[in-house]
Coordinates of C-alpha atoms in Angstrom, one line a residue:
M1 CA -15.9 5.4 -11.0
Q2 CA -14.3 2.0 -10.5
F3 CA -11.2 1.8 -8.4
I4 CA -8.7 -0.6 -6.8
D5 CA -7.7 0.5 -3.3
T6 CA -4.1 -0.7 -3.0
H7 CA -3.9 0.0 0.8
I8 CA -6.8 -0.6 3.1
H9 CA -7.1 -2.1 6.6
L10 CA -10.6 -3.5 6.3
Q11 CA -9.9 -5.9 9.1
D12 CA -9.9 -2.8 11.4
F13 CA -13.3 -1.5 10.3
K14 CA -16.2 -1.6 12.7
A15 CA -18.5 -4.3 11.7
D16 CA -21.3 -1.8 10.9
F17 CA -19.3 -0.2 8.1
A18 CA -17.3 -3.1 6.5
P19 CA -20.3 -4.5 4.5
S20 CA -20.9 -1.2 2.5
V21 CA -17.3 -1.3 1.4
L22 CA -17.2 -5.0 0.6
H23 CA -20.3 -4.9 -1.4
N24 CA -19.5 -1.6 -3.3
P25 CA -19.6 -2.5 -7.1
E26 CA -17.2 0.3 -7.9
A27 CA -14.5 -1.3 -5.7
K28 CA -13.0 -3.8 -8.1
R29 CA -10.4 -5.0 -5.6
L30 CA -9.3 -4.1 -2.1
V31 CA -5.7 -4.9 -0.9
L32 CA -6.0 -5.7 2.7
V33 CA -2.8 -4.7 4.4
S34 CA -1.3 -6.1 7.6
A35 CA 0.4 -4.2 10.5
T36 CA 1.0 -7.0 12.9
R37 CA 0.9 -10.8 12.9
D38 CA -2.5 -10.6 14.5
D39 CA -3.8 -9.3 11.2
F40 CA -2.7 -12.4 9.2
Q41 CA -5.6 -14.8 10.0
K42 CA -8.2 -11.9 9.9
I43 CA -7.1 -11.1 6.3
A44 CA -6.8 -14.7 5.3
A45 CA -10.4 -15.4 6.4
L46 CA -11.7 -12.4 4.5
W47 CA -9.8 -13.4 1.4
R48 CA -11.0 -17.0 1.5
A49 CA -14.7 -15.8 1.8
Y50 CA -14.3 -13.3 -1.0
P51 CA -11.5 -14.4 -3.4
Q52 CA -12.6 -12.1 -6.2
K53 CA -12.8 -9.0 -4.0
F54 CA -9.6 -9.1 -2.0
V55 CA -5.9 -9.4 -2.2
G56 CA -3.9 -9.8 1.0
A57 CA -0.6 -8.3 2.1
F58 CA 1.2 -9.9 5.0
G59 CA 3.9 -8.2 7.0
V60 CA 4.9 -6.4 10.2
H61 CA 4.9 -2.6 10.4
P62 CA 8.2 -1.0 11.7
W63 CA 6.5 0.1 14.8
Y64 CA 6.5 -3.5 16.0
Y65 CA 10.1 -4.3 15.4
R66 CA 10.6 -5.3 19.0
E67 CA 8.4 -8.4 18.4
E68 CA 9.8 -11.6 17.0
P69 CA 9.2 -11.4 13.2
P70 CA 6.6 -14.1 12.1
L71 CA 8.6 -15.1 9.0
D72 CA 7.4 -18.7 9.0
E73 CA 3.8 -17.5 9.2
M74 CA 4.4 -15.0 6.4
R75 CA 5.8 -17.8 4.2
H76 CA 2.8 -20.0 5.0
M77 CA 0.4 -17.3 3.9
L78 CA 2.5 -16.6 0.7
R79 CA 2.3 -20.3 -0.1
E80 CA -1.5 -20.5 0.5
F81 CA -2.2 -17.3 -1.5
P82 CA -0.1 -17.2 -4.8
N83 CA -1.2 -13.5 -5.3
A84 CA -0.4 -12.3 -1.8
L85 CA 1.9 -9.3 -1.2
V86 CA 4.3 -8.6 1.6
G87 CA 3.5 -5.5 3.6
E88 CA 3.3 -3.1 5.1
I89 CA 6.9 -3.2 6.0
G90 CA 9.7 -0.5 6.2
V91 CA 11.1 2.2 8.5
D92 CA 9.4 5.0 10.4
E93 CA 10.4 8.0 12.4
L94 CA 6.8 9.1 13.5
K95 CA 7.3 7.6 16.9
E96 CA 11.0 7.3 17.4
P97 CA 14.2 7.5 15.3
V98 CA 14.9 4.7 12.9
C99 CA 17.0 2.0 14.7
D100 CA 18.8 -1.2 13.9
G101 CA 15.9 -3.2 14.9
Q102 CA 13.7 -1.6 12.2
H103 CA 16.4 -2.1 9.6
V104 CA 16.8 -5.8 10.5
L105 CA 13.0 -6.4 10.4
F106 CA 12.7 -4.6 7.0
S107 CA 15.6 -6.6 5.5
K108 CA 14.3 -10.0 6.8
Q109 CA 10.9 -9.3 5.2
L110 CA 12.3 -8.0 2.0
E111 CA 14.2 -11.3 1.8
V112 CA 10.9 -13.2 2.1
A113 CA 9.4 -11.1 -0.7
R114 CA 12.5 -11.9 -3.0
E115 CA 12.3 -15.6 -2.0
F116 CA 8.6 -15.7 -3.3
S117 CA 8.9 -13.0 -5.9
R118 CA 6.1 -10.9 -4.4
P119 CA 5.2 -7.3 -4.6
V120 CA 5.9 -5.2 -1.5
I121 CA 4.1 -2.4 0.2
V122 CA 6.7 0.0 1.8
H123 CA 6.0 2.3 4.7
A124 CA 8.7 5.0 5.2
A125 CA 6.9 7.8 7.2
K126 CA 9.4 10.7 7.7
A127 CA 12.2 8.2 7.2
F128 CA 13.7 8.9 3.8
A129 CA 17.3 8.6 5.0
G130 CA 16.5 5.2 6.6
L131 CA 14.8 4.0 3.4
M132 CA 17.8 4.9 1.3
E133 CA 19.9 2.4 3.3
H134 CA 17.8 -0.3 1.6
E135 CA 18.3 0.9 -2.0
H136 CA 20.0 -2.3 -3.2
E137 CA 17.3 -4.5 -1.6
L138 CA 14.5 -2.4 -3.1
K139 CA 15.8 -2.7 -6.6
Q140 CA 15.4 -6.5 -6.3
V141 CA 11.6 -6.4 -5.6
K142 CA 8.5 -4.7 -7.1
F143 CA 7.4 -2.2 -4.5
S144 CA 4.9 0.5 -3.9
H145 CA 5.9 3.5 -1.6
H146 CA 2.7 3.8 0.5
G147 CA 1.5 7.3 1.5
F148 CA 3.7 9.5 -0.8
V149 CA 3.3 13.1 0.0
K150 CA 5.6 15.8 -1.5
N151 CA 9.3 15.0 -1.2
I152 CA 10.9 15.5 -4.6
E153 CA 14.2 13.7 -3.6
L154 CA 12.1 10.8 -2.3
L155 CA 10.2 10.7 -5.6
K156 CA 13.6 10.6 -7.5
F157 CA 14.6 7.8 -5.3
I158 CA 11.5 5.8 -5.9
N159 CA 11.9 6.3 -9.6
K160 CA 15.5 5.3 -9.5
C161 CA 14.5 2.0 -7.7
G162 CA 11.7 1.4 -10.2
G163 CA 9.0 1.7 -7.5
Y164 CA 5.3 2.5 -7.7
I165 CA 3.8 5.5 -5.9
G166 CA 0.7 5.2 -3.6
L167 CA -1.3 8.3 -3.6
G168 CA -4.0 8.9 -0.9
A169 CA -5.7 11.6 1.0
L170 CA -2.4 13.3 2.2
F171 CA -1.1 13.9 -1.3
L172 CA -4.4 15.4 -2.4
K173 CA -4.0 18.2 0.2
Q174 CA -0.6 19.3 -1.0
E175 CA -0.2 22.8 -2.5
K176 CA 2.3 21.5 -5.0
A177 CA 0.4 18.4 -5.9
K178 CA 0.1 19.4 -9.6
E179 CA 3.9 20.0 -9.8
M180 CA 4.6 16.7 -8.2
W181 CA 2.2 14.8 -10.5
K182 CA 4.0 15.9 -13.5
L183 CA 7.2 14.4 -12.3
M184 CA 5.7 11.0 -11.7
P185 CA 5.7 8.1 -14.2
K186 CA 2.0 7.8 -15.0
D187 CA 2.2 3.9 -15.3
K188 CA 3.5 3.7 -11.7
I189 CA 0.8 5.5 -9.8
L190 CA -1.5 3.7 -7.5
F191 CA -4.7 4.8 -5.7
E192 CA -4.9 4.1 -2.0
T193 CA -6.9 5.2 1.1
D194 CA -5.3 3.7 4.2
A195 CA -8.7 3.5 5.6
P196 CA -9.9 3.7 8.3
F197 CA -6.8 5.7 9.4
R198 CA -6.8 8.3 6.6
V199 CA -10.3 7.9 5.3
S200 CA -13.4 7.5 7.4
E201 CA -14.9 4.0 7.4
E202 CA -18.4 5.5 7.8
N203 CA -18.2 7.5 4.6
Y204 CA -15.6 5.5 2.7
N205 CA -17.5 5.0 -0.6
Q206 CA -18.3 8.6 -0.9
I207 CA -14.9 9.9 0.1
V208 CA -13.2 7.5 -2.5
Q209 CA -15.2 9.0 -5.3
G210 CA -14.4 12.5 -4.1
N211 CA -10.7 11.6 -3.9
L212 CA -10.7 10.3 -7.4
L213 CA -12.3 13.5 -8.6
R214 CA -9.7 15.6 -6.8
L215 CA -6.9 13.5 -8.3
A216 CA -8.3 13.9 -11.8
E217 CA -8.4 17.6 -11.2
I218 CA -4.6 17.6 -10.2
A219 CA -3.9 15.4 -13.2
E220 CA -5.9 17.6 -15.5
L221 CA -7.6 14.5 -16.9
E222 CA -11.2 13.3 -17.3
P223 CA -12.1 11.4 -14.2
E224 CA -13.0 8.2 -16.1
T225 CA -9.8 8.4 -18.0
L226 CA -7.8 8.7 -14.8
A227 CA -9.7 5.9 -13.1
E228 CA -9.0 3.5 -15.9
Q229 CA -5.3 4.3 -15.8
L230 CA -5.2 3.7 -12.1
V231 CA -7.0 0.4 -12.3
K232 CA -4.6 -0.7 -15.2
N233 CA -1.6 0.3 -13.0
A234 CA -2.9 -1.7 -10.1
H235 CA -3.5 -4.7 -12.2
E236 CA 0.1 -4.5 -13.4
F237 CA 1.5 -4.1 -9.9
L238 CA -0.7 -6.9 -8.3
K239 CA -0.3 -9.2 -11.4
I240 CA -4.0 -10.0 -11.4
E241 CA -6.8 -9.9 -13.9
D242 CA -10.5 -9.5 -13.4

C-alpha cells in the first residue's frame, strides 16, 4: 500500500538503512522532521537531492528550549522551500514539567508559522494542560498533533482547534483504539511513524505495511481504501500534489 509518512527523522537513520526507505516505491512522500537546529541543513540537503520524495519541517523540539531559538534560520529555510513546514515544536513533560521557556519557544515558532502561513507539527507529550495555554495561537495555524494516543479530552481539544491527528505505533497498541477512531474526523487523520524512534529503521518498510493493516483493522475498512484516504488527507495537510 502506498503511504505518506508525515513524521520521520530520516536524517537520524544509520546510513545502511536510509536507502531502502528512500527508494521504497510505496512511500509517496516522507516528511523529514527537525528536533534541533543541527537538523536543518541535513534535511535541506536531502530535500534538494530528492525534491519529489521529501518535504521538510524546520523547528526546535521543546527539550531544547534553553538554546537560542534559530528563528532567522527557520525563516531562511521557509523562504527557500515554499512547501516547508514548521516542526516539531510544542511542550513536553516527559523530561521535566512544562516551563516558561518551553512556552516562549513554542509561541515564537508558532508566530513564524503564521508569518509564512505554514503547517505545523506539534509535539505535546504528556503536556495537555500546557498545550491548552496555546489554544488561541493554534487556531490561527494548520497543525497536526504528532503521536496522538488515547486522551479523549485532548482529541476534543484538537477538534475544537481544527487540527489534524497524527497516528503512529503507540496509537495502534491502545485497547480503546476503535472507540477513539470513531470520534475522529476521518479527513483529519494522518499516518506517521516517528522512525527511527518508534519504528525500527532496519525493518521500516515491513513495519509500515503492518501498521497500515492494523489501522485498517481498527477502522474496519479495506486496507487500500484506508491507505487512499490517508494519502488524500496528507496531500491536503501538506498542500502538495504528486
